CSV table of N, CA and C in Angstrom, one decimal:
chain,number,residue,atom,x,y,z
U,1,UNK,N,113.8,124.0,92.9
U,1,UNK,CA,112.8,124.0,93.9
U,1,UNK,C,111.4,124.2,93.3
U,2,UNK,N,110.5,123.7,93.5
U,2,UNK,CA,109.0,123.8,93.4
U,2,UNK,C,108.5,124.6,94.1
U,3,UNK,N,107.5,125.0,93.9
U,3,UNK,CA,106.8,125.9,94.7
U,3,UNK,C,105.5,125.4,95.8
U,4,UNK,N,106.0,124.3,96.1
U,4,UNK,CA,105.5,123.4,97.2
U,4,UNK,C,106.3,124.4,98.8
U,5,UNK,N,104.8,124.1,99.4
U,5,UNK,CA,105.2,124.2,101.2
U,5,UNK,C,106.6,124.0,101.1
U,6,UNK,N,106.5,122.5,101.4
U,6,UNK,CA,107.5,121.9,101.9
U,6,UNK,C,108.8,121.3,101.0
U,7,UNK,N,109.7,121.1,101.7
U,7,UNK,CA,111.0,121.2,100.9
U,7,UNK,C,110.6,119.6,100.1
U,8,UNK,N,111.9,119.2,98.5
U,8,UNK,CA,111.0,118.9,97.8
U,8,UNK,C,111.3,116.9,98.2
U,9,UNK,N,112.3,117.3,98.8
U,9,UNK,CA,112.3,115.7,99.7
U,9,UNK,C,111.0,115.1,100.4
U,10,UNK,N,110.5,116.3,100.8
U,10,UNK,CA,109.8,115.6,101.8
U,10,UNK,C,108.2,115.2,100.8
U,11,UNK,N,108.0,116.0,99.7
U,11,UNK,CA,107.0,116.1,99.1
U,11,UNK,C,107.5,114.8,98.4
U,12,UNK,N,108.5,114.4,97.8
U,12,UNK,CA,108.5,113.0,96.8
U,12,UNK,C,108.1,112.1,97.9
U,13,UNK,N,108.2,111.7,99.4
U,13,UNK,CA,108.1,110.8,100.4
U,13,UNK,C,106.3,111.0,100.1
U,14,UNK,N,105.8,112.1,100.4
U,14,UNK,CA,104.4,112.3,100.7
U,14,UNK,C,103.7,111.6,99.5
U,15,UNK,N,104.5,111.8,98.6
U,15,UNK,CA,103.7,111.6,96.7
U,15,UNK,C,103.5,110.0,96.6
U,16,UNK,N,104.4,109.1,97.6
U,16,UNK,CA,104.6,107.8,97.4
U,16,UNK,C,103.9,107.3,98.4
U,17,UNK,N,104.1,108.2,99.4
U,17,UNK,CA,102.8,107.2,100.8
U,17,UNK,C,101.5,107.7,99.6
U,18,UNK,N,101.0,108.7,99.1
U,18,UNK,CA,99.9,108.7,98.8
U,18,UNK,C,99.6,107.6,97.5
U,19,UNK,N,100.7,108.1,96.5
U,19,UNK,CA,100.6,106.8,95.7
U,19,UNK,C,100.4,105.4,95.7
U,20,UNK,N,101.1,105.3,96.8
U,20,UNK,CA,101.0,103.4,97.6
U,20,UNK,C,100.0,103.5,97.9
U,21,UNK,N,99.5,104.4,99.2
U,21,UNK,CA,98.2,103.9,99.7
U,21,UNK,C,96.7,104.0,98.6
U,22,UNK,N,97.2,105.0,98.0
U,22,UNK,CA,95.9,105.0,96.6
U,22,UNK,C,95.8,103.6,95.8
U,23,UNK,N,97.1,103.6,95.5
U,23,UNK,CA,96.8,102.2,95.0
U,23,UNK,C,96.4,101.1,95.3
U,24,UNK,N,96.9,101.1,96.8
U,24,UNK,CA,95.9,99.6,97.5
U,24,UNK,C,94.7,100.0,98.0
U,25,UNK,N,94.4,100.8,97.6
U,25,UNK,CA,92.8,101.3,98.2
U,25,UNK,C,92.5,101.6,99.6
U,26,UNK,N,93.5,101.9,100.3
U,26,UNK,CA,93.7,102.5,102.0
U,26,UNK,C,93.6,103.7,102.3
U,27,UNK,N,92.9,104.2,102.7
U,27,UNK,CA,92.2,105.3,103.9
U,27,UNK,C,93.7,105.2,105.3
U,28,UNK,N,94.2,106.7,104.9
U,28,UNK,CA,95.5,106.8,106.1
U,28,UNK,C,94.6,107.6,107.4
U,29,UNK,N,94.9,107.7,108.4
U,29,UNK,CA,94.6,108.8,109.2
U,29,UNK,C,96.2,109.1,110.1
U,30,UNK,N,96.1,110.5,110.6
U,30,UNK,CA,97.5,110.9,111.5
U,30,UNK,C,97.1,111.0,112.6
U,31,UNK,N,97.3,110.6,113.6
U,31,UNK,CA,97.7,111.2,114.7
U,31,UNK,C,99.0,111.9,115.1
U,32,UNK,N,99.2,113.4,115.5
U,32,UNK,CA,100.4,114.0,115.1
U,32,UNK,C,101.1,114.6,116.4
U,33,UNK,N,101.6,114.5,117.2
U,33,UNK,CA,101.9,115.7,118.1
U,33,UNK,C,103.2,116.6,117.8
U,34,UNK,N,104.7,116.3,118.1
U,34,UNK,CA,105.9,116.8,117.8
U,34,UNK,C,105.6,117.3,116.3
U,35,UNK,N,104.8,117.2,115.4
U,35,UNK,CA,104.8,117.8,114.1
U,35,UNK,C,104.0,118.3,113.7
U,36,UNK,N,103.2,118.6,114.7
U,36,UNK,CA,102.2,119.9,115.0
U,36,UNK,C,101.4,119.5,113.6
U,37,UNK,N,101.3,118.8,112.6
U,37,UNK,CA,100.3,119.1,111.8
U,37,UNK,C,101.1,118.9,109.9
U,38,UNK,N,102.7,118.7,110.7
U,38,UNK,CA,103.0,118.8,109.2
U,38,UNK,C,103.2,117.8,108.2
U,39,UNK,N,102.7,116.7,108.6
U,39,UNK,CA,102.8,115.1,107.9
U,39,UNK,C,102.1,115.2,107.1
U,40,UNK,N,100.4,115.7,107.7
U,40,UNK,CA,99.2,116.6,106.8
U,40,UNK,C,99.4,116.9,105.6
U,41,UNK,N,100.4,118.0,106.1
U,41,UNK,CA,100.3,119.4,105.1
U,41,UNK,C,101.1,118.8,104.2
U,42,UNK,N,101.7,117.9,104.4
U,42,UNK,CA,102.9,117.3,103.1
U,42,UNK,C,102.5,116.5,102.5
U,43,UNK,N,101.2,115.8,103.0
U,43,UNK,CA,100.5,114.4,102.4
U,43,UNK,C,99.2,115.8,101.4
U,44,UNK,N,98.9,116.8,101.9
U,44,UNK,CA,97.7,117.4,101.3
U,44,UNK,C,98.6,118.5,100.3
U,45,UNK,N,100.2,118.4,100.1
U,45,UNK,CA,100.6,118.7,98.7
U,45,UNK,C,100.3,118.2,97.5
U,46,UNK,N,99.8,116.9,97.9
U,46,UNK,CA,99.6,116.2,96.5
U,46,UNK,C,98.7,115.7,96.1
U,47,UNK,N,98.3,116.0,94.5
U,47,UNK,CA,97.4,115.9,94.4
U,47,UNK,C,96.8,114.3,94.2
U,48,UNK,N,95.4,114.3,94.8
U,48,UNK,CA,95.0,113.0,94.8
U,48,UNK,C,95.0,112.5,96.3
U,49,UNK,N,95.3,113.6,97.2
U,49,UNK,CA,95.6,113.0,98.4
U,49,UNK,C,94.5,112.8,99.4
U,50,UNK,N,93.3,113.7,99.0
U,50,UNK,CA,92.3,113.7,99.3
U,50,UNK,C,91.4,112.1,99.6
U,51,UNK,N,91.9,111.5,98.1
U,51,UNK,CA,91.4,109.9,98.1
U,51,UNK,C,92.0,109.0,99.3
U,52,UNK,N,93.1,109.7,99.5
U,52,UNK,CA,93.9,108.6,101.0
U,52,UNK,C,94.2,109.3,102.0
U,53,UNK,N,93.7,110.7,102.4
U,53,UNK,CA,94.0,111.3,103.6
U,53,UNK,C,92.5,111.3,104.2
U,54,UNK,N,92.1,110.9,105.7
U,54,UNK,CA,90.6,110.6,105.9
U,54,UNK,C,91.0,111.6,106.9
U,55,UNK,N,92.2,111.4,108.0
U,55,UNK,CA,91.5,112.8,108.8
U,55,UNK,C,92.9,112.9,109.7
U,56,UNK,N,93.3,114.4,110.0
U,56,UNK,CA,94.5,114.2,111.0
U,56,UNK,C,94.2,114.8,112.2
U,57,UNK,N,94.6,114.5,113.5
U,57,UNK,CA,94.3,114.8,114.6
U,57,UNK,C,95.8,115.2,115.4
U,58,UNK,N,96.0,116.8,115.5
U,58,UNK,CA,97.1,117.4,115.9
U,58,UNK,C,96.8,117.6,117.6
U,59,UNK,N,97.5,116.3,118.1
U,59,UNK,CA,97.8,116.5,119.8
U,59,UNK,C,98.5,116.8,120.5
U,60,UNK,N,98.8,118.0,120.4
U,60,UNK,CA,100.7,118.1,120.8
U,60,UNK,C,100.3,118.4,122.6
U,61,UNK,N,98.9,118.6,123.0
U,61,UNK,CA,99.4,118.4,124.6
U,61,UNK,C,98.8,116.9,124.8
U,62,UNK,N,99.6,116.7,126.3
U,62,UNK,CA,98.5,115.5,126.9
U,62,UNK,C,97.4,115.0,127.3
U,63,UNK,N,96.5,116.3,127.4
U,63,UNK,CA,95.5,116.9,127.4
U,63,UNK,C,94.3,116.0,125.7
U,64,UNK,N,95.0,117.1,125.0
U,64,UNK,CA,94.5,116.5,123.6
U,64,UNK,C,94.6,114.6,123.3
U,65,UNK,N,95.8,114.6,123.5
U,65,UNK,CA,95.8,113.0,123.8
U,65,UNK,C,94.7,112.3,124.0
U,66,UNK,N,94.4,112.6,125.5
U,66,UNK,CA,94.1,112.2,126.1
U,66,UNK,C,92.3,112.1,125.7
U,67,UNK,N,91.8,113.6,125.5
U,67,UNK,CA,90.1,114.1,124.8
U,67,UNK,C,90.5,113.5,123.6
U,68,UNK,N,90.8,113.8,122.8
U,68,UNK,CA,90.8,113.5,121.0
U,68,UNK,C,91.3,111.8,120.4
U,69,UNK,N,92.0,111.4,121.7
U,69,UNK,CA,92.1,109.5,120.4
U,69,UNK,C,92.3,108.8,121.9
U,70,UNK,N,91.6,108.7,123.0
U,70,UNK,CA,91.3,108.5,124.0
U,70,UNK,C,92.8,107.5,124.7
U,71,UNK,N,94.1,108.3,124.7
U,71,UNK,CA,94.9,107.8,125.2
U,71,UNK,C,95.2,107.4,126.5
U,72,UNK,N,95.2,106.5,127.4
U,72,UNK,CA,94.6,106.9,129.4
U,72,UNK,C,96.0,107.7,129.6
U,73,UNK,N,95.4,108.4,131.1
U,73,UNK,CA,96.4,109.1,131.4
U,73,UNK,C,97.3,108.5,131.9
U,74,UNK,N,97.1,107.2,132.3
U,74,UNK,CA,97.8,106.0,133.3
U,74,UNK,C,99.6,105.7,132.3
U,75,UNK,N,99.0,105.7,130.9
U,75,UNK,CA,100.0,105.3,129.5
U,75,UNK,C,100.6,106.7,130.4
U,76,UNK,N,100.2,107.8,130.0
U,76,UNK,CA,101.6,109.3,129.9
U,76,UNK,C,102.2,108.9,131.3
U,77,UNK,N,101.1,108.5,132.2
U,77,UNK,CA,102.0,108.8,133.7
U,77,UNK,C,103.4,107.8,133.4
U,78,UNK,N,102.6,106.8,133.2
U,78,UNK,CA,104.1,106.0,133.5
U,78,UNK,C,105.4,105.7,132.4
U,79,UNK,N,104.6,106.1,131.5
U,79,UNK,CA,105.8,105.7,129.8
U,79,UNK,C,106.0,106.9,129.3
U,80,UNK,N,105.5,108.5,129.6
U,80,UNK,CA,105.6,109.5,128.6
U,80,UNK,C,104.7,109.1,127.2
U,81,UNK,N,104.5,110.7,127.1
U,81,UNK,CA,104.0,110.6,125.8
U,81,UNK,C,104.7,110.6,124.6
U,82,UNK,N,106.2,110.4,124.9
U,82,UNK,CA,106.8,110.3,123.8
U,82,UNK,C,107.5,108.6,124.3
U,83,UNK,N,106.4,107.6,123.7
U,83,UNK,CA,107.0,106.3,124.1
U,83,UNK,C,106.3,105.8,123.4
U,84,UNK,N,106.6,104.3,122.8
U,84,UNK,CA,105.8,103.0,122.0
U,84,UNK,C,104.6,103.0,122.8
U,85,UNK,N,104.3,102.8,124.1
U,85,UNK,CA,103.2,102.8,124.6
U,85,UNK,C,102.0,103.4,124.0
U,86,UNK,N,102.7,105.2,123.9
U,86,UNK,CA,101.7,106.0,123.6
U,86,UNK,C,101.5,106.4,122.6
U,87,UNK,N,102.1,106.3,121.7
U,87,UNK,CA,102.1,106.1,120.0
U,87,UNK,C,101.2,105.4,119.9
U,88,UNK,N,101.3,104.2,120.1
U,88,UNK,CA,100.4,102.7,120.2
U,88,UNK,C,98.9,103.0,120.6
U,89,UNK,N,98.8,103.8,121.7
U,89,UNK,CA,97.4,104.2,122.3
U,89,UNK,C,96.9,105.7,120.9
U,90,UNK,N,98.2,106.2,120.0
U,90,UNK,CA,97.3,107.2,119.6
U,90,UNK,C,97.1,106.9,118.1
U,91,UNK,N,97.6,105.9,117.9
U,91,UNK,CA,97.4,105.4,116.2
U,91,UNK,C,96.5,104.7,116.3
U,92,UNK,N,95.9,103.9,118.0
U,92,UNK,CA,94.8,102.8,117.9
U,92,UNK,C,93.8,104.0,118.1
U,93,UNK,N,93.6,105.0,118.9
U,93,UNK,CA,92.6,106.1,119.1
U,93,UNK,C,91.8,106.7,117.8
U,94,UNK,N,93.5,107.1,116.9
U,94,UNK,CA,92.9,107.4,115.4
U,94,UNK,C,92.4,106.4,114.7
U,95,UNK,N,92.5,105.1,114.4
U,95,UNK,CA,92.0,104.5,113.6
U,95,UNK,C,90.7,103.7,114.3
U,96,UNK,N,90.3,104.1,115.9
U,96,UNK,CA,88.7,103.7,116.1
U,96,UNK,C,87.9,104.9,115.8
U,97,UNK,N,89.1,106.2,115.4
U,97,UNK,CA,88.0,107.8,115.4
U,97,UNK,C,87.9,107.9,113.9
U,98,UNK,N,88.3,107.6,113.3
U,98,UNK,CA,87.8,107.8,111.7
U,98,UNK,C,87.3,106.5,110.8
U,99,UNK,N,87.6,106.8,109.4
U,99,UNK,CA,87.2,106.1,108.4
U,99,UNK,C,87.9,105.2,108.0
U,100,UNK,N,89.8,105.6,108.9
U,100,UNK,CA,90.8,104.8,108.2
U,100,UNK,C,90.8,103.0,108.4
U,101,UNK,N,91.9,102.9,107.2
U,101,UNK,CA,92.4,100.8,107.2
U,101,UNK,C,93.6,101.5,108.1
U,102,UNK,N,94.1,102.3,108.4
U,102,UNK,CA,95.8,102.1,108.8
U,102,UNK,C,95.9,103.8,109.3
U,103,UNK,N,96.7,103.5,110.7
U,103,UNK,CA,96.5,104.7,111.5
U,103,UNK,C,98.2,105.1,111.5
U,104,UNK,N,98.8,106.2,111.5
U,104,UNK,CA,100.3,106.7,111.9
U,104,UNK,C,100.0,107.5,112.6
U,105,UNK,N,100.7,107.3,114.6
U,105,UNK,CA,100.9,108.2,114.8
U,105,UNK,C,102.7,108.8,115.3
U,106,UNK,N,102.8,110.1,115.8
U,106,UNK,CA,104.2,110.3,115.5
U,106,UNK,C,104.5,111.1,117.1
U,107,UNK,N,105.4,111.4,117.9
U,107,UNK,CA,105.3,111.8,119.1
U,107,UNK,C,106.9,111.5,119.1
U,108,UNK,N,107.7,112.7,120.0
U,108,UNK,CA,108.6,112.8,120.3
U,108,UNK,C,109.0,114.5,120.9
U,109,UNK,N,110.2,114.9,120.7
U,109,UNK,CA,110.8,115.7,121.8
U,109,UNK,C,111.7,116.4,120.8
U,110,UNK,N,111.0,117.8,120.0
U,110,UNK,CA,111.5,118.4,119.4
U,110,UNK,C,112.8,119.5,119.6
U,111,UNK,N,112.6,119.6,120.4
U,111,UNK,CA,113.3,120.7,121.3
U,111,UNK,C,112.9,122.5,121.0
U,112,UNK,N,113.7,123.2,121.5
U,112,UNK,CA,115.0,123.2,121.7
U,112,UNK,C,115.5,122.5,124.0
U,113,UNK,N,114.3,123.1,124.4
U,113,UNK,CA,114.3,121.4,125.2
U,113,UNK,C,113.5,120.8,126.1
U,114,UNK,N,113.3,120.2,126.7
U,114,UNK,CA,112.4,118.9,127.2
U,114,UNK,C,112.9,118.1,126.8
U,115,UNK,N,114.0,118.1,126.4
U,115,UNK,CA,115.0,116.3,126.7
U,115,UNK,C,115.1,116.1,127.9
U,116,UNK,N,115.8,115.0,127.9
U,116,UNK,CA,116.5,114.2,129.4
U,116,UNK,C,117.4,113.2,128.5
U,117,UNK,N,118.2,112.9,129.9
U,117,UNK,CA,119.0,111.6,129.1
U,117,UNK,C,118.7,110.5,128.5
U,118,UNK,N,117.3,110.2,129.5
U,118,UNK,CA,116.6,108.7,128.8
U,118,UNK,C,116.1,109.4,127.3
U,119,UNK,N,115.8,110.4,127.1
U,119,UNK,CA,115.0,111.1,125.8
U,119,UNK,C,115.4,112.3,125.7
U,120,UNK,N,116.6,112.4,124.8
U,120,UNK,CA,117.2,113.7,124.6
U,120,UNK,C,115.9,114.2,123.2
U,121,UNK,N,116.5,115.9,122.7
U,121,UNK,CA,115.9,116.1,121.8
U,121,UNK,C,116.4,115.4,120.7
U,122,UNK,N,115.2,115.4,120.0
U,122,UNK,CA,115.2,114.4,118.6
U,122,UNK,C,114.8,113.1,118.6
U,123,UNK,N,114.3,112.6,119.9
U,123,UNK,CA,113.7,111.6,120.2
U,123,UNK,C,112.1,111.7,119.7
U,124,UNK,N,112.3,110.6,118.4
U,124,UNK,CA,111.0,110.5,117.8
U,124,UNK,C,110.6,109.0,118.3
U,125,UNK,N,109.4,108.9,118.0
U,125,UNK,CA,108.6,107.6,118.4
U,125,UNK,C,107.5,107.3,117.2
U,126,UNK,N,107.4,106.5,116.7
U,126,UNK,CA,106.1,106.0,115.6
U,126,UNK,C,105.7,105.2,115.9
U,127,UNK,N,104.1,104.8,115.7
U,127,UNK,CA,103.6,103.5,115.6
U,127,UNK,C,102.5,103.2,114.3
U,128,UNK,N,102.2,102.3,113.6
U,128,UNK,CA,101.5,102.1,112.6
U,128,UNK,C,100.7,101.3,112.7
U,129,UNK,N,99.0,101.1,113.0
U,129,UNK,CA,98.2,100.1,112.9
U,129,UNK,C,97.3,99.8,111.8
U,130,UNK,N,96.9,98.9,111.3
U,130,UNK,CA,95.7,98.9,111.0
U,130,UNK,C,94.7,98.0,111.1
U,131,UNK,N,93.2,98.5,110.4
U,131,UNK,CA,92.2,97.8,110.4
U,131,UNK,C,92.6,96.2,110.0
């Protein structure tokens, strides 16, 4: 084990989005909620990351959503904020609020609970845009 945060799986994934995106010359931004911030912290293990991380925006309420990457409330009312919908509304928010080519955001239902059956826990949602 390294003396990285995070365990060292997750750092080889971080080292390759940063390496990929470095190499094609892309500016990433996060929009984050269910991971409170730690896509970040795993992309800002490595070094060089600076050149492809432009900015992350941790929304874990609806609230935040809604002020910070201007998701409508109309999206949460009717699809949840753990839905393609609103993924969709927070990766397009992040990539008209920063510097980025390509926006990730990430939203789901961590637990231990706020499942349901349509969306038990562990229900993740991603969407990826870019410029």
């Amino acid at each position: 084990m390294s003396d990285a945060l995070l365990p060292d799986d997750i750092v080889q994934l971080a080292r390759r989005v940063v390496e990929e995106n470095a190499a094609a010359g892309r500016k990433v931004a996060l929009a984050e909620s269910c991971t409170g911030g730690l896509v970040a912290a795993a992309l800002t293990e490595i070094p060089g990351s600076s050149s492809v991380l432009d900015r992350s925006f941790v929304t874990y309420s609806n609230e935040a959503k809604q002020e910070l990457l201007g998701v409508e409330r109309d999206i949460i009312e009717a699809f949840g904020a753990v839905s393609v919908a609103c993924v969709y509304a927070m990766a397009r928010g992040a990539l008209e609020r920063s510097d980025a080519d390509v926006a990730v955001a990430i939203s789901g239902i961590a637990g231990p609970g706020g499942g349901s059956e349509a969306k038990p826990v562990g229900t993740g949602v991603f969407a990826r845009l870019e410029k």
